[in-house]
Amino acid sequence: MASSFGAAKSTQFVYTPSNASSMRDLNFKLELIKAYQQSSYDKAEGKPCKTCKCMLLDVILPTSYVTGSHLFKFKWHMAVQEVLGFSCINDTRNGLLLAKPIEEAFDAGFLCFILGEDGEHCVHLLDARLCDVKLTDRKNYPWLKPPGQEKMAKESKQEEIMKNVVQALKARFGDIPTFADLQGKQLQFEGDQRPFKCCLAFQASQSRHSALSQGRISPSAIPDINASAWSHNSYLERIRVCSLSICSICIMESVEQVLDGVAQGYLADPEFQYLVGPIDRLDSISDKLDDAG
């Protein structure tokens, strides 16, 4: 089914504090940890260890302080095929592992990840009030209503977790970083898997719109995001272009040489691989094109 990415209305799928995710799927988080290789695995227990890395901070933190975030919210799962063109809301490429304050800011539309010319996704803040707020300074998170009055766990276990978090952050950065320290910071990856660009572009586009409408940023702070550039249709077009390119040179080159030649291009892109599937032969591309109509 073709994507209606460009037709999605900002009022229909919004990233705001009032629309923030209220529940997290532990199984999805475990799948993200496996897919992104962000934690070692305890073979004896049959589950990930008690620590894993935040994919932005690149710091090992208590696993309970790292959230498995759906980029396109789980509550919108019935619309994911129509809006973004893939069918499973729990596809691990629709997720990231982020420290809780960063994930909360992302989920509420207070920061986003913008694709740079170097092909990497970097943080952009969507509210100037975040600049001086330290990551652990929860009472000053601007997405909490009213600030600092949300229910907080008071168990000694929670206090112990925060001690470990503070220790890890100070060891890595010298002090607890502020959100301003994250501006321009790139997502970090251990393995080959990458998140769907379309999901990150969608969240960035929608969050930018909300931030502008609420006066939290100026239009010049972040340029308009070409969300449709990463739609399902654009990838089908890439498949066609790649197929034509292969056909044009396969007369002179062996299949192995052709595939090796494009491995650093379209076929190396995780989203392209997701749509195309494993490519062992040239006719597998033709099959995909036939299926796409």
PDB file of N, CA, C and O in Angstrom, residues 72-127:
ATOM      1  N   PHE A  72       7.410   6.002  15.713  1.00  0.00           N
ATOM      2  CA  PHE A  72       6.009   6.243  15.379  1.00  0.00           C
ATOM      3  C   PHE A  72       5.220   5.579  16.497  1.00  0.00           C
ATOM      4  O   PHE A  72       5.289   4.371  16.683  1.00  0.00           O
ATOM      5  N   LYS A  73       4.483   6.340  17.270  1.00  0.00           N
ATOM      6  CA  LYS A  73       3.916   5.876  18.533  1.00  0.00           C
ATOM      7  C   LYS A  73       3.085   4.606  18.394  1.00  0.00           C
ATOM      8  O   LYS A  73       2.360   4.428  17.414  1.00  0.00           O
ATOM      9  N   PHE A  74       3.173   3.768  19.418  1.00  0.00           N
ATOM     10  CA  PHE A  74       2.414   2.523  19.411  1.00  0.00           C
ATOM     11  C   PHE A  74       0.917   2.785  19.339  1.00  0.00           C
ATOM     12  O   PHE A  74       0.171   2.024  18.711  1.00  0.00           O
ATOM     13  N   LYS A  75       0.446   3.856  19.962  1.00  0.00           N
ATOM     14  CA  LYS A  75      -0.984   4.153  19.975  1.00  0.00           C
ATOM     15  C   LYS A  75      -1.525   4.419  18.563  1.00  0.00           C
ATOM     16  O   LYS A  75      -2.723   4.372  18.339  1.00  0.00           O
ATOM     17  N   TRP A  76      -0.620   4.671  17.617  1.00  0.00           N
ATOM     18  CA  TRP A  76      -1.038   4.905  16.229  1.00  0.00           C
ATOM     19  C   TRP A  76      -0.841   3.664  15.353  1.00  0.00           C
ATOM     20  O   TRP A  76      -0.788   3.765  14.127  1.00  0.00           O
ATOM     21  N   HIS A  77      -0.709   2.499  15.972  1.00  0.00           N
ATOM     22  CA  HIS A  77      -0.321   1.299  15.221  1.00  0.00           C
ATOM     23  C   HIS A  77      -1.286   0.958  14.089  1.00  0.00           C
ATOM     24  O   HIS A  77      -0.879   0.409  13.074  1.00  0.00           O
ATOM     25  N   MET A  78      -2.542   1.324  14.228  1.00  0.00           N
ATOM     26  CA  MET A  78      -3.519   1.009  13.175  1.00  0.00           C
ATOM     27  C   MET A  78      -3.262   1.819  11.902  1.00  0.00           C
ATOM     28  O   MET A  78      -3.733   1.456  10.824  1.00  0.00           O
ATOM     29  N   ALA A  79      -2.495   2.906  12.025  1.00  0.00           N
ATOM     30  CA  ALA A  79      -2.268   3.795  10.875  1.00  0.00           C
ATOM     31  C   ALA A  79      -0.867   3.697  10.303  1.00  0.00           C
ATOM     32  O   ALA A  79      -0.554   4.379   9.333  1.00  0.00           O
ATOM     33  N   VAL A  80      -0.005   2.844  10.874  1.00  0.00           N
ATOM     34  CA  VAL A  80       1.395   2.847  10.459  1.00  0.00           C
ATOM     35  C   VAL A  80       1.562   2.452   8.991  1.00  0.00           C
ATOM     36  O   VAL A  80       2.396   3.014   8.270  1.00  0.00           O
ATOM     37  N   GLN A  81       0.772   1.502   8.517  1.00  0.00           N
ATOM     38  CA  GLN A  81       0.868   1.092   7.109  1.00  0.00           C
ATOM     39  C   GLN A  81       0.471   2.242   6.187  1.00  0.00           C
ATOM     40  O   GLN A  81       1.152   2.528   5.201  1.00  0.00           O
ATOM     41  N   GLU A  82      -0.616   2.909   6.517  1.00  0.00           N
ATOM     42  CA  GLU A  82      -1.106   4.000   5.672  1.00  0.00           C
ATOM     43  C   GLU A  82      -0.165   5.196   5.677  1.00  0.00           C
ATOM     44  O   GLU A  82       0.094   5.803   4.646  1.00  0.00           O
ATOM     45  N   VAL A  83       0.366   5.529   6.850  1.00  0.00           N
ATOM     46  CA  VAL A  83       1.169   6.747   6.976  1.00  0.00           C
ATOM     47  C   VAL A  83       2.614   6.539   6.539  1.00  0.00           C
ATOM     48  O   VAL A  83       3.172   7.366   5.812  1.00  0.00           O
ATOM     49  N   LEU A  84       3.226   5.425   6.968  1.00  0.00           N
ATOM     50  CA  LEU A  84       4.654   5.246   6.720  1.00  0.00           C
ATOM     51  C   LEU A  84       4.998   4.070   5.821  1.00  0.00           C
ATOM     52  O   LEU A  84       6.135   3.920   5.401  1.00  0.00           O
ATOM     53  N   GLY A  85       4.035   3.196   5.549  1.00  0.00           N
ATOM     54  CA  GLY A  85       4.267   2.171   4.541  1.00  0.00           C
ATOM     55  C   GLY A  85       4.824   0.859   5.021  1.00  0.00           C
ATOM     56  O   GLY A  85       5.112  -0.008   4.205  1.00  0.00           O
ATOM     57  N   PHE A  86       5.023   0.675   6.338  1.00  0.00           N
ATOM     58  CA  PHE A  86       5.420  -0.647   6.823  1.00  0.00           C
ATOM     59  C   PHE A  86       4.335  -1.146   7.776  1.00  0.00           C
ATOM     60  O   PHE A  86       3.564  -0.359   8.332  1.00  0.00           O
ATOM     61  N   SER A  87       4.272  -2.442   7.981  1.00  0.00           N
ATOM     62  CA  SER A  87       3.092  -3.020   8.615  1.00  0.00           C
ATOM     63  C   SER A  87       3.202  -3.257  10.115  1.00  0.00           C
ATOM     64  O   SER A  87       2.193  -3.240  10.811  1.00  0.00           O
ATOM     65  N   CYS A  88       4.403  -3.471  10.628  1.00  0.00           N
ATOM     66  CA  CYS A  88       4.550  -3.875  12.036  1.00  0.00           C
ATOM     67  C   CYS A  88       5.046  -2.716  12.892  1.00  0.00           C
ATOM     68  O   CYS A  88       6.183  -2.258  12.730  1.00  0.00           O
ATOM     69  N   ILE A  89       4.214  -2.252  13.794  1.00  0.00           N
ATOM     70  CA  ILE A  89       4.604  -1.135  14.662  1.00  0.00           C
ATOM     71  C   ILE A  89       5.778  -1.502  15.551  1.00  0.00           C
ATOM     72  O   ILE A  89       6.553  -0.640  15.972  1.00  0.00           O
ATOM     73  N   ASN A  90       5.956  -2.800  15.823  1.00  0.00           N
ATOM     74  CA  ASN A  90       7.059  -3.257  16.666  1.00  0.00           C
ATOM     75  C   ASN A  90       8.300  -3.650  15.879  1.00  0.00           C
ATOM     76  O   ASN A  90       9.195  -4.307  16.434  1.00  0.00           O
ATOM     77  N   ASP A  91       8.358  -3.275  14.619  1.00  0.00           N
ATOM     78  CA  ASP A  91       9.601  -3.449  13.869  1.00  0.00           C
ATOM     79  C   ASP A  91      10.692  -2.695  14.624  1.00  0.00           C
ATOM     80  O   ASP A  91      10.517  -1.532  14.990  1.00  0.00           O
ATOM     81  N   THR A  92      11.811  -3.350  14.872  1.00  0.00           N
ATOM     82  CA  THR A  92      12.854  -2.718  15.683  1.00  0.00           C
ATOM     83  C   THR A  92      13.444  -1.476  15.015  1.00  0.00           C
ATOM     84  O   THR A  92      14.070  -0.655  15.693  1.00  0.00           O
ATOM     85  N   ARG A  93      13.246  -1.323  13.705  1.00  0.00           N
ATOM     86  CA  ARG A  93      13.724  -0.104  13.047  1.00  0.00           C
ATOM     87  C   ARG A  93      12.783   1.075  13.316  1.00  0.00           C
ATOM     88  O   ARG A  93      13.052   2.195  12.902  1.00  0.00           O
ATOM     89  N   ASN A  94      11.690   0.805  14.006  1.00  0.00           N
ATOM     90  CA  ASN A  94      10.798   1.862  14.481  1.00  0.00           C
ATOM     91  C   ASN A  94      11.071   2.148  15.951  1.00  0.00           C
ATOM     92  O   ASN A  94      10.167   2.503  16.700  1.00  0.00           O
ATOM     93  N   GLY A  95      12.306   1.988  16.378  1.00  0.00           N
ATOM     94  CA  GLY A  95      12.611   2.213  17.780  1.00  0.00           C
ATOM     95  C   GLY A  95      14.041   2.619  18.041  1.00  0.00           C
ATOM     96  O   GLY A  95      14.936   2.408  17.217  1.00  0.00           O
ATOM     97  N   LEU A  96      14.243   3.217  19.190  1.00  0.00           N
ATOM     98  CA  LEU A  96      15.570   3.579  19.686  1.00  0.00           C
ATOM     99  C   LEU A  96      15.617   3.309  21.185  1.00  0.00           C
ATOM    100  O   LEU A  96      14.579   3.296  21.858  1.00  0.00           O
ATOM    101  N   LEU A  97      16.818   3.128  21.695  1.00  0.00           N
ATOM    102  CA  LEU A  97      17.039   2.993  23.135  1.00  0.00           C
ATOM    103  C   LEU A  97      17.658   4.289  23.630  1.00  0.00           C
ATOM    104  O   LEU A  97      18.793   4.622  23.287  1.00  0.00           O
ATOM    105  N   LEU A  98      16.904   5.017  24.430  1.00  0.00           N
ATOM    106  CA  LEU A  98      17.325   6.339  24.883  1.00  0.00           C
ATOM    107  C   LEU A  98      17.166   6.466  26.390  1.00  0.00           C
ATOM    108  O   LEU A  98      16.231   5.915  26.978  1.00  0.00           O
ATOM    109  N   ALA A  99      18.073   7.214  27.014  1.00  0.00           N
ATOM    110  CA  ALA A  99      17.932   7.520  28.434  1.00  0.00           C
ATOM    111  C   ALA A  99      16.583   8.191  28.654  1.00  0.00           C
ATOM    112  O   ALA A  99      16.095   8.946  27.804  1.00  0.00           O
ATOM    113  N   LYS A 100      15.970   7.931  29.790  1.00  0.00           N
ATOM    114  CA  LYS A 100      14.594   8.365  30.032  1.00  0.00           C
ATOM    115  C   LYS A 100      14.320   9.840  29.745  1.00  0.00           C
ATOM    116  O   LYS A 100      13.342  10.162  29.075  1.00  0.00           O
ATOM    117  N   PRO A 101      15.144  10.777  30.235  1.00  0.00           N
ATOM    118  CA  PRO A 101      14.832  12.187  29.959  1.00  0.00           C
ATOM    119  C   PRO A 101      14.887  12.524  28.474  1.00  0.00           C
ATOM    120  O   PRO A 101      14.097  13.348  27.990  1.00  0.00           O
ATOM    121  N   ILE A 102      15.792  11.883  27.743  1.00  0.00           N
ATOM    122  CA  ILE A 102      15.893  12.134  26.306  1.00  0.00           C
ATOM    123  C   ILE A 102      14.697  11.540  25.590  1.00  0.00           C
ATOM    124  O   ILE A 102      14.095  12.173  24.706  1.00  0.00           O
ATOM    125  N   GLU A 103      14.308  10.331  25.983  1.00  0.00           N
ATOM    126  CA  GLU A 103      13.151   9.692  25.360  1.00  0.00           C
ATOM    127  C   GLU A 103      11.877  10.475  25.656  1.00  0.00           C
ATOM    128  O   GLU A 103      11.029  10.640  24.783  1.00  0.00           O
ATOM    129  N   GLU A 104      11.728  10.966  26.878  1.00  0.00           N
ATOM    130  CA  GLU A 104      10.542  11.752  27.232  1.00  0.00           C
ATOM    131  C   GLU A 104      10.474  13.028  26.394  1.00  0.00           C
ATOM    132  O   GLU A 104       9.403  13.415  25.920  1.00  0.00           O
ATOM    133  N   ALA A 105      11.624  13.683  26.234  1.00  0.00           N
ATOM    134  CA  ALA A 105      11.661  14.905  25.418  1.00  0.00           C
ATOM    135  C   ALA A 105      11.316  14.604  23.964  1.00  0.00           C
ATOM    136  O   ALA A 105      10.594  15.366  23.310  1.00  0.00           O
ATOM    137  N   PHE A 106      11.814  13.492  23.454  1.00  0.00           N
ATOM    138  CA  PHE A 106      11.509  13.072  22.082  1.00  0.00           C
ATOM    139  C   PHE A 106      10.028  12.747  21.943  1.00  0.00           C
ATOM    140  O   PHE A 106       9.358  13.204  21.012  1.00  0.00           O
ATOM    141  N   ASP A 107       9.496  11.976  22.876  1.00  0.00           N
ATOM    142  CA  ASP A 107       8.110  11.525  22.813  1.00  0.00           C
ATOM    143  C   ASP A 107       7.129  12.688  22.937  1.00  0.00           C
ATOM    144  O   ASP A 107       6.030  12.652  22.371  1.00  0.00           O
ATOM    145  N   ALA A 108       7.531  13.731  23.672  1.00  0.00           N
ATOM    146  CA  ALA A 108       6.667  14.893  23.857  1.00  0.00           C
ATOM    147  C   ALA A 108       6.912  15.981  22.815  1.00  0.00           C
ATOM    148  O   ALA A 108       6.272  17.035  22.855  1.00  0.00           O
ATOM    149  N   GLY A 109       7.837  15.751  21.887  1.00  0.00           N
ATOM    150  CA  GLY A 109       8.093  16.703  20.812  1.00  0.00           C
ATOM    151  C   GLY A 109       8.980  17.866  21.189  1.00  0.00           C
ATOM    152  O   GLY A 109       8.909  18.933  20.565  1.00  0.00           O
ATOM    153  N   PHE A 110       9.856  17.667  22.194  1.00  0.00           N
ATOM    154  CA  PHE A 110      10.741  18.749  22.619  1.00  0.00           C
ATOM    155  C   PHE A 110      12.149  18.616  22.039  1.00  0.00           C
ATOM    156  O   PHE A 110      12.973  19.498  22.227  1.00  0.00           O
ATOM    157  N   LEU A 111      12.414  17.527  21.389  1.00  0.00           N
ATOM    158  CA  LEU A 111      13.637  17.393  20.606  1.00  0.00           C
ATOM    159  C   LEU A 111      13.379  16.401  19.480  1.00  0.00           C
ATOM    160  O   LEU A 111      12.428  15.621  19.522  1.00  0.00           O
ATOM    161  N   CYS A 112      14.227  16.465  18.472  1.00  0.00           N
ATOM    162  CA  CYS A 112      14.089  15.558  17.334  1.00  0.00           C
ATOM    163  C   CYS A 112      15.470  15.235  16.793  1.00  0.00           C
ATOM    164  O   CYS A 112      16.479  15.792  17.243  1.00  0.00           O
ATOM    165  N   PHE A 113      15.505  14.332  15.841  1.00  0.00           N
ATOM    166  CA  PHE A 113      16.760  13.949  15.199  1.00  0.00           C
ATOM    167  C   PHE A 113      16.668  14.296  13.715  1.00  0.00           C
ATOM    168  O   PHE A 113      15.778  13.813  13.010  1.00  0.00           O
ATOM    169  N   ILE A 114      17.575  15.146  13.260  1.00  0.00           N
ATOM    170  CA  ILE A 114      17.578  15.621  11.880  1.00  0.00           C
ATOM    171  C   ILE A 114      18.697  14.937  11.101  1.00  0.00           C
ATOM    172  O   ILE A 114      19.834  14.844  11.571  1.00  0.00           O
ATOM    173  N   LEU A 115      18.375  14.471   9.915  1.00  0.00           N
ATOM    174  CA  LEU A 115      19.361  13.823   9.059  1.00  0.00           C
ATOM    175  C   LEU A 115      20.271  14.868   8.424  1.00  0.00           C
ATOM    176  O   LEU A 115      19.815  15.781   7.737  1.00  0.00           O
ATOM    177  N   GLY A 116      21.570  14.733   8.676  1.00  0.00           N
ATOM    178  CA  GLY A 116      22.536  15.676   8.124  1.00  0.00           C
ATOM    179  C   GLY A 116      23.054  15.243   6.773  1.00  0.00           C
ATOM    180  O   GLY A 116      22.755  14.152   6.283  1.00  0.00           O
ATOM    181  N   GLU A 117      23.843  16.100   6.161  1.00  0.00           N
ATOM    182  CA  GLU A 117      24.408  15.797   4.843  1.00  0.00           C
ATOM    183  C   GLU A 117      25.364  14.614   4.892  1.00  0.00           C
ATOM    184  O   GLU A 117      25.611  13.965   3.872  1.00  0.00           O
ATOM    185  N   ASP A 118      25.892  14.335   6.084  1.00  0.00           N
ATOM    186  CA  ASP A 118      26.806  13.203   6.232  1.00  0.00           C
ATOM    187  C   ASP A 118      26.058  11.886   6.431  1.00  0.00           C
ATOM    188  O   ASP A 118      26.672  10.832   6.613  1.00  0.00           O
ATOM    189  N   GLY A 119      24.725  11.938   6.405  1.00  0.00           N
ATOM    190  CA  GLY A 119      23.931  10.729   6.547  1.00  0.00           C
ATOM    191  C   GLY A 119      23.682  10.311   7.983  1.00  0.00           C
ATOM    192  O   GLY A 119      23.108   9.254   8.229  1.00  0.00           O
ATOM    193  N   GLU A 120      24.118  11.136   8.950  1.00  0.00           N
ATOM    194  CA  GLU A 120      23.919  10.829  10.365  1.00  0.00           C
ATOM    195  C   GLU A 120      22.796  11.688  10.942  1.00  0.00           C
ATOM    196  O   GLU A 120      22.568  12.817  10.515  1.00  0.00           O
ATOM    197  N   HIS A 121      22.108  11.136  11.931  1.00  0.00           N
ATOM    198  CA  HIS A 121      21.032  11.860  12.601  1.00  0.00           C
ATOM    199  C   HIS A 121      21.564  12.571  13.839  1.00  0.00           C
ATOM    200  O   HIS A 121      22.216  11.951  14.688  1.00  0.00           O
ATOM    201  N   CYS A 122      21.289  13.882  13.937  1.00  0.00           N
ATOM    202  CA  CYS A 122      21.772  14.700  15.041  1.00  0.00           C
ATOM    203  C   CYS A 122      20.607  15.326  15.803  1.00  0.00           C
ATOM    204  O   CYS A 122      19.553  15.607  15.233  1.00  0.00           O
ATOM    205  N   VAL A 123      20.825  15.569  17.079  1.00  0.00           N
ATOM    206  CA  VAL A 123      19.803  16.155  17.942  1.00  0.00           C
ATOM    207  C   VAL A 123      19.580  17.629  17.619  1.00  0.00           C
ATOM    208  O   VAL A 123      20.535  18.381  17.405  1.00  0.00           O
ATOM    209  N   HIS A 124      18.311  18.015  17.625  1.00  0.00           N
ATOM    210  CA  HIS A 124      17.938  19.431  17.562  1.00  0.00           C
ATOM    211  C   HIS A 124      16.897  19.677  18.647  1.00  0.00           C
ATOM    212  O   HIS A 124      15.874  18.981  18.706  1.00  0.00           O
ATOM    213  N   LEU A 125      17.167  20.658  19.513  1.00  0.00           N
ATOM    214  CA  LEU A 125      16.225  21.010  20.566  1.00  0.00           C
ATOM    215  C   LEU A 125      15.083  21.831  19.997  1.00  0.00           C
ATOM    216  O   LEU A 125      15.283  22.654  19.096  1.00  0.00           O
ATOM    217  N   LEU A 126      13.892  21.637  20.549  1.00  0.00           N
ATOM    218  CA  LEU A 126      12.701  22.332  20.067  1.00  0.00           C
ATOM    219  C   LEU A 126      12.076  23.202  21.147  1.00  0.00           C
ATOM    220  O   LEU A 126      10.892  23.538  21.078  1.00  0.00           O
ATOM    221  N   ASP A 127      12.883  23.580  22.124  1.00  0.00           N
ATOM    222  CA  ASP A 127      12.419  24.472  23.185  1.00  0.00           C
ATOM    223  C   ASP A 127      13.641  25.050  23.885  1.00  0.00           C
ATOM    224  O   ASP A 127      14.453  24.304  24.445  1.00  0.00           O
TER     225      ASP A 127
END
